[in-house]
Amino acid sequence: MDHETGVEKVPVIYFGKENMEPGTLSWSKKCNEVRHCFEEYGCFVLVYDLIPKKLRDDLFNELEQLFDLPTETKAKHTSEMSLFGYTGKLPHLKDFEGIRLNETANLENVLSFSKLMWPHGNDNFCEIVHEHGKLLTHLDILLQKMVFESYNVRNQCGNHIESMAHILRFNKYPAVPEKDIETYVGLQPHTDKSFISILLQNQISGLQVQTKASAKWLPVEFLPSSCIIIAGEAMTAWSNNKVHSPIHRVLMAGKETRYSVDTSSYHKGTIHIPEELIDEEYPRCYNPFNHLEFLSFYSKKRKEFDAGRIQSVSDIIKDFCGVGT
Ligand SMILES: O=C(O)CCC(=O)C(=O)O
Ligand SMILES: [Fe+2]
């Protein structure tokens, strides 16, 4: 809630050098702030001077060039799982395009992708994407440490973080024809299946998040040096339902193309709900689950959803590993 205007807004958290020293009082306050936002909204805008402005601008320039490549070239980047590879121009998403890359903090992965896209590779692209991959992986791990700290399960954090994988998705939402404004959906309402998702965007807004309390759509405003942090269903399960995984969508209402970069973290093994988060008030809601198997389960459900056979793919973690399902 914005106290001056009384208007409900997606919360904003500021990270500065002065509160990022683990063990200090201001660090624990920040950890609690992060946890509070995850519990009440499932998301927040993070203002943090982590990625230099020029590096960000360079990334969005590179993305423009990448998406300008012929569709046949982009489609060379394939995968059996619907979560990976190139997604283009699906009937229900109009002109939306997405490209997913695995572990961009590992330069080899970016290099082999660039050789697939450009006959002689593209050093500039590789350097910029790899730099982002490293910084965003670092940020994801930092946020996870803060969550574990705030729930008093710091001792379990090391193993958890060592098992994390990071996937980057580049998204392109083309400008909207005048007649379609108001009705055009860039990305349908969904919850993320990750542990945490971190979103960077160019200056073009469009992301909206549904509130937990009143299911109201809140637009996410762009702030300089910011990214948007969203809790995925895997963190909801890990936290025994304390963390909220918000439904969000992209509604394009502008004449300029929107680009975003989504970094999602996934556990490569089994996620166990800490015993410390289970008690009489909060009985166990989820069994231990394999995160990658959950993604395959989602992938199948997603195909059923796209074919109109099921109504929703939000909250699907309950079907997968909820206690009593
Ligand atoms: O582009 C955005 O702002 C949202 C992207 C998103 O929700 C996703 O990739 O899961
Ligand atoms: Fe999402």
PDB file of C-alpha atoms in Angstrom, residues 17-28 31 142 145-146 149 154:
ATOM      1  CA  LYS A  17      25.847  -1.790   0.290  1.00  0.00           C
ATOM      2  CA  GLU A  18      25.053  -0.862   3.889  1.00  0.00           C
ATOM      3  CA  ASN A  19      22.521  -3.658   4.379  1.00  0.00           C
ATOM      4  CA  MET A  20      24.099  -6.515   2.453  1.00  0.00           C
ATOM      5  CA  GLU A  21      26.592  -7.694   5.089  1.00  0.00           C
ATOM      6  CA  PRO A  22      25.368 -11.052   6.491  1.00  0.00           C
ATOM      7  CA  GLY A  23      25.273 -11.152  10.268  1.00  0.00           C
ATOM      8  CA  THR A  24      24.492  -7.443  10.701  1.00  0.00           C
ATOM      9  CA  LEU A  25      21.228  -6.117  12.112  1.00  0.00           C
ATOM     10  CA  SER A  26      20.365  -4.288   8.900  1.00  0.00           C
ATOM     11  CA  TRP A  27      20.942  -7.484   6.887  1.00  0.00           C
ATOM     12  CA  SER A  28      18.492  -9.435   9.084  1.00  0.00           C
ATOM     13  CA  CYS A  31      15.892 -10.675   5.115  1.00  0.00           C
ATOM     14  CA  LEU A 142      21.546 -14.083  -2.420  1.00  0.00           C
ATOM     15  CA  LYS A 145      20.071 -17.159   1.426  1.00  0.00           C
ATOM     16  CA  MET A 146      17.926 -14.315   2.752  1.00  0.00           C
ATOM     17  CA  GLU A 149      17.983 -16.892   7.043  1.00  0.00           C
ATOM     18  CA  ARG A 154      20.269 -21.171   7.492  1.00  0.00           C
TER      19      ARG A 154
END
